[in-house]
Coordinates of C-alpha atoms in Angstrom, one line a residue:
X1 CA 121.4 9.0 126.2
X2 CA 124.0 7.0 126.0
X3 CA 123.2 5.1 122.4
X4 CA 123.2 9.4 121.6
X5 CA 127.2 9.8 122.6
X6 CA 127.4 5.8 121.0
X7 CA 125.9 7.5 118.1
X8 CA 128.5 11.1 118.1
X9 CA 131.2 9.7 118.8
X10 CA 130.8 6.6 116.1
X11 CA 130.2 9.6 113.8
X12 CA 133.4 11.1 114.9
X13 CA 135.2 8.0 113.6
X14 CA 133.8 7.8 110.4
X15 CA 134.3 10.5 109.5
X16 CA 137.8 11.0 108.0
X17 CA 137.5 7.5 106.5
X18 CA 134.1 9.3 104.6
X19 CA 135.9 12.3 104.2
X20 CA 139.0 10.2 103.1
X21 CA 136.6 7.9 100.2
X22 CA 135.2 11.2 99.6
X23 CA 138.2 12.8 98.3
X24 CA 140.3 10.1 96.2
X25 CA 136.4 10.4 94.0
X26 CA 137.1 13.5 93.2
X27 CA 139.2 15.3 91.0
X28 CA 142.1 17.5 92.3
X29 CA 140.0 21.0 91.2
X30 CA 136.9 19.2 93.4
X31 CA 139.5 19.1 96.7
X32 CA 141.2 22.5 96.2
X33 CA 137.9 24.2 96.9
X34 CA 137.3 26.5 99.3
X35 CA 134.4 24.8 99.6
X36 CA 133.7 21.0 100.4
X37 CA 132.0 18.9 97.8
X38 CA 130.1 16.1 100.1
X39 CA 129.1 14.3 97.5
X40 CA 131.8 13.4 94.7
X41 CA 129.4 14.9 91.9
X42 CA 131.2 14.7 89.3
X43 CA 133.2 11.6 90.4
X44 CA 136.2 10.1 88.0
X45 CA 137.9 7.4 89.7
X46 CA 142.1 9.2 87.6
X47 CA 143.1 8.6 91.4
X48 CA 142.3 5.2 91.0
X49 CA 143.7 4.5 88.4
X50 CA 147.3 6.2 89.6
X51 CA 147.6 4.6 92.9
X52 CA 147.4 0.9 91.3
X53 CA 149.7 2.3 89.2
X54 CA 152.3 3.5 91.4
X55 CA 151.7 2.2 94.5
X56 CA 149.6 -1.6 93.5
X57 CA 153.2 -3.4 93.9
X58 CA 153.4 -1.9 96.9
X59 CA 149.7 -3.6 97.9
X60 CA 151.1 -7.0 96.8
X61 CA 154.2 -6.8 98.7
X62 CA 152.9 -6.1 102.1
X63 CA 149.7 -8.7 101.8
X64 CA 152.7 -10.6 101.1
X65 CA 154.8 -10.5 104.0
X66 CA 151.6 -10.0 105.9
X67 CA 150.3 -13.6 105.3
X68 CA 153.8 -14.7 105.4
X69 CA 153.2 -13.1 109.4
X70 CA 150.6 -14.5 110.1
X71 CA 151.9 -17.4 109.2
X72 CA 155.3 -17.9 111.5
X73 CA 153.3 -16.1 114.7
X74 CA 151.4 -18.6 114.3
X75 CA 153.7 -21.5 114.0
X76 CA 156.0 -20.9 116.2
X77 CA 153.0 -19.1 119.0
X78 CA 150.3 -22.1 118.8
X79 CA 152.6 -25.0 120.1
X80 CA 153.7 -22.6 122.9
X81 CA 151.0 -21.1 124.3
X82 CA 149.6 -24.5 124.4
X83 CA 152.2 -25.5 125.9
X84 CA 152.5 -22.6 128.3
X85 CA 148.7 -23.7 128.9
X86 CA 149.3 -26.4 131.0
X87 CA 150.2 -26.1 134.4
X88 CA 153.4 -29.0 134.9
X89 CA 155.2 -26.5 131.6
X90 CA 158.8 -25.7 133.6
X91 CA 159.7 -22.4 133.9
X92 CA 156.4 -21.2 132.2
X93 CA 155.9 -18.6 134.5
X94 CA 159.2 -17.0 134.2
X95 CA 158.9 -17.0 130.2
X96 CA 155.1 -15.3 130.7
X97 CA 157.4 -13.1 132.4
X98 CA 159.2 -12.0 129.4
X99 CA 156.9 -12.5 127.0
X100 CA 155.4 -9.0 128.6
X101 CA 158.8 -7.2 128.7
X102 CA 159.4 -8.1 125.6
X103 CA 156.5 -5.3 124.7
X104 CA 157.9 -3.0 126.8
X105 CA 160.5 -2.9 124.7
X106 CA 160.8 0.2 122.4
X107 CA 160.7 -0.8 118.7
X108 CA 163.9 1.6 117.9
X109 CA 165.8 -0.5 119.8
X110 CA 164.8 -3.8 118.3
X111 CA 164.2 -2.4 115.0
X112 CA 168.7 -1.2 115.5
X113 CA 169.6 -4.8 116.5
X114 CA 167.1 -6.2 114.3
X115 CA 169.5 -4.5 111.7
X116 CA 173.1 -5.6 112.6
X117 CA 171.7 -9.0 112.8
X118 CA 170.5 -9.4 109.6
X119 CA 173.1 -7.9 108.0
X120 CA 175.0 -10.5 109.8
X121 CA 173.6 -13.1 107.9
X122 CA 172.5 -11.0 104.5
X123 CA 168.7 -11.2 104.8
X124 CA 168.8 -7.0 105.0
X125 CA 166.7 -5.8 101.7
X126 CA 164.4 -8.7 101.7
X127 CA 160.5 -10.1 102.3
X128 CA 162.1 -12.4 104.5
X129 CA 163.6 -9.3 106.9
X130 CA 160.3 -7.8 107.4
X131 CA 158.7 -11.2 107.8
X132 CA 161.2 -12.1 110.6
X133 CA 161.4 -8.3 112.0
X134 CA 157.4 -8.5 113.0
X135 CA 156.8 -12.0 114.0
X136 CA 159.1 -10.6 116.8
X137 CA 156.6 -8.1 117.7
X138 CA 153.4 -10.4 116.9
X139 CA 155.2 -13.7 118.4
X140 CA 154.1 -12.8 122.2
X141 CA 151.5 -11.4 122.2
X142 CA 149.8 -14.0 120.9
X143 CA 151.5 -16.1 122.9
X144 CA 149.0 -14.7 125.6
X145 CA 146.5 -14.5 123.4
X146 CA 145.9 -17.5 122.8
X147 CA 147.2 -19.0 126.3
X148 CA 144.6 -17.0 128.0
X149 CA 142.1 -19.4 125.3
X150 CA 144.4 -22.2 125.6
X151 CA 143.8 -22.2 129.2
X152 CA 140.0 -23.0 128.9
X153 CA 140.2 -26.2 126.9
X154 CA 138.5 -28.6 129.5
X155 CA 141.4 -31.4 130.4
X156 CA 138.7 -34.3 130.2
X157 CA 139.3 -33.3 126.4
X158 CA 142.9 -33.7 126.2
X159 CA 142.5 -37.0 128.8
X160 CA 139.6 -38.9 126.5
X161 CA 142.2 -37.8 123.3
X162 CA 145.0 -40.2 125.3
X163 CA 143.5 -42.4 126.5
X164 CA 141.5 -43.1 122.6
X165 CA 145.4 -43.6 121.5
X166 CA 146.3 -40.2 120.8
X167 CA 150.0 -38.4 121.3
X168 CA 150.8 -35.2 121.6
X169 CA 151.2 -33.4 118.6
X170 CA 148.0 -35.0 117.2
X171 CA 145.6 -33.5 120.5
X172 CA 146.8 -30.8 119.7
X173 CA 146.0 -30.5 115.8
X174 CA 142.8 -32.5 116.2
X175 CA 141.1 -31.3 119.6
X176 CA 143.5 -28.0 120.9
X177 CA 144.0 -26.2 118.2
X178 CA 139.8 -26.1 116.2
X179 CA 137.8 -25.9 119.8
X180 CA 140.8 -22.6 119.9
X181 CA 139.8 -20.2 116.4
X182 CA 138.8 -17.8 118.1
X183 CA 142.0 -17.1 119.8
X184 CA 143.8 -18.2 117.3
X185 CA 142.6 -16.1 114.4
X186 CA 141.9 -13.5 117.1
X187 CA 146.1 -13.8 116.8
X188 CA 146.6 -14.2 113.4
X189 CA 144.6 -10.7 112.9
X190 CA 147.0 -8.7 114.7
X191 CA 149.5 -10.9 114.0
X192 CA 148.3 -9.2 110.1
X193 CA 147.4 -5.6 111.7
X194 CA 151.0 -5.5 112.8
X195 CA 152.4 -6.5 109.6
X196 CA 150.8 -4.7 107.4
X197 CA 151.2 -0.8 109.2
X198 CA 154.7 -1.4 109.8
X199 CA 156.1 1.7 108.8
X200 CA 159.8 1.6 111.3
X201 CA 160.5 -2.0 110.0
X202 CA 159.9 -1.4 106.2
X203 CA 161.6 2.3 106.3
X204 CA 165.0 0.5 108.2
X205 CA 165.5 -2.8 107.2
X206 CA 164.4 -2.2 104.0
X207 CA 166.5 0.6 102.5
X208 CA 167.9 -1.1 99.7
X209 CA 165.5 -2.5 97.6
X210 CA 163.0 -0.4 96.1
X211 CA 161.2 -3.2 94.0
X212 CA 160.8 -5.2 98.6
X213 CA 158.9 -1.8 99.6
X214 CA 155.0 -2.3 101.1
X215 CA 152.6 0.3 101.3
X216 CA 153.5 2.1 104.1
X217 CA 156.6 2.9 102.8
X218 CA 155.2 3.7 99.5
X219 CA 152.2 5.9 100.4
X220 CA 154.8 8.0 102.5
X221 CA 157.9 8.3 99.1
X222 CA 153.9 9.1 97.4
X223 CA 153.5 12.1 99.0
X224 CA 156.8 13.4 100.3
X225 CA 157.9 12.7 95.8
X226 CA 157.8 16.8 94.4
X227 CA 154.7 15.3 91.2
X228 CA 152.7 14.5 93.4
X229 CA 152.0 17.6 96.1
X230 CA 149.2 18.0 94.1
X231 CA 147.8 14.4 93.6
X232 CA 145.5 14.5 96.7
X233 CA 142.9 12.3 94.8
X234 CA 145.7 9.5 93.8
X235 CA 147.4 9.7 97.7
X236 CA 143.8 9.8 98.7
X237 CA 142.4 6.4 96.3
X238 CA 146.2 5.0 98.0
X239 CA 145.0 5.6 101.2
X240 CA 141.4 3.7 100.9
X241 CA 143.3 0.3 99.2
X242 CA 145.3 -0.1 102.0
X243 CA 142.3 0.3 104.3
X244 CA 140.3 -1.9 102.7
X245 CA 142.1 -5.5 103.1
X246 CA 142.0 -4.6 107.4
X247 CA 138.8 -3.5 107.3
X248 CA 137.2 -7.2 105.7
X249 CA 139.1 -8.7 107.9
X250 CA 137.7 -6.5 110.8
X251 CA 134.2 -6.9 108.9
X252 CA 134.2 -10.9 108.2
X253 CA 136.3 -11.7 112.4
X254 CA 134.3 -9.8 114.1
X255 CA 132.5 -12.7 115.9
X256 CA 135.5 -14.6 116.4
X257 CA 137.7 -11.9 117.9
X258 CA 134.6 -10.5 120.4
X259 CA 135.4 -14.8 121.6
X260 CA 138.9 -14.6 121.8
X261 CA 139.8 -12.1 123.6
X262 CA 137.0 -12.0 125.6
X263 CA 139.2 -15.3 126.6
X264 CA 141.7 -12.9 128.7
X265 CA 138.9 -12.1 131.2
X266 CA 140.0 -16.9 132.5
X267 CA 141.5 -16.5 135.6
X268 CA 144.9 -18.7 135.3

């Protein structure tokens, strides 16, 4: 019974994805037919040609911003998580509470505050602004994820590294990070997802630079343009292309993500 329910739920979740892929290979006439075409026969690649021609640059911008967000997030969050995982760190409890509170702040409030800050710094309408903005969401979550995992690192390993003459930085890089790789991969993946799916920061902080428009805003503009209201195969093809990086990363990192999330059950 449970298996049947699970299969039904899986089919319900996968059906929109199947329909999007199916429609991306159909012609616009097939999509407009009253009777659905369950298989794209005869298929066409016109949608993908249009999508790559009009949205390829936006996909590249999203990829660059997402990778920059991952790099900045891990650079800040990994040392912070390691410091907060040590019981001797002063002020760790209040800082952890602040990290939780930050995640409760509505994104639109953060967007308005960051707009004024970035305008003062002169970084509006640039990929740097999107990387910094997306990192504000990713860093607190990444710290909590990696701290929960680093709590399970045996203290004996760290003490043994110190007895062998390793300093704090060397111990962190050669001992803590390799042992905590599942947590690091999980935090990096979620940082990528935060950035890749961001629409609010991208539409707020990047109004005057269409060359730095990510795929979320590019797809929104693509659908809203009057010339594209009938090119639904192009719209669906863009959706498929935008989903591919996330799907590939989730499949590749599934084992690490499961282990990384399970580390959250470790008691402090």
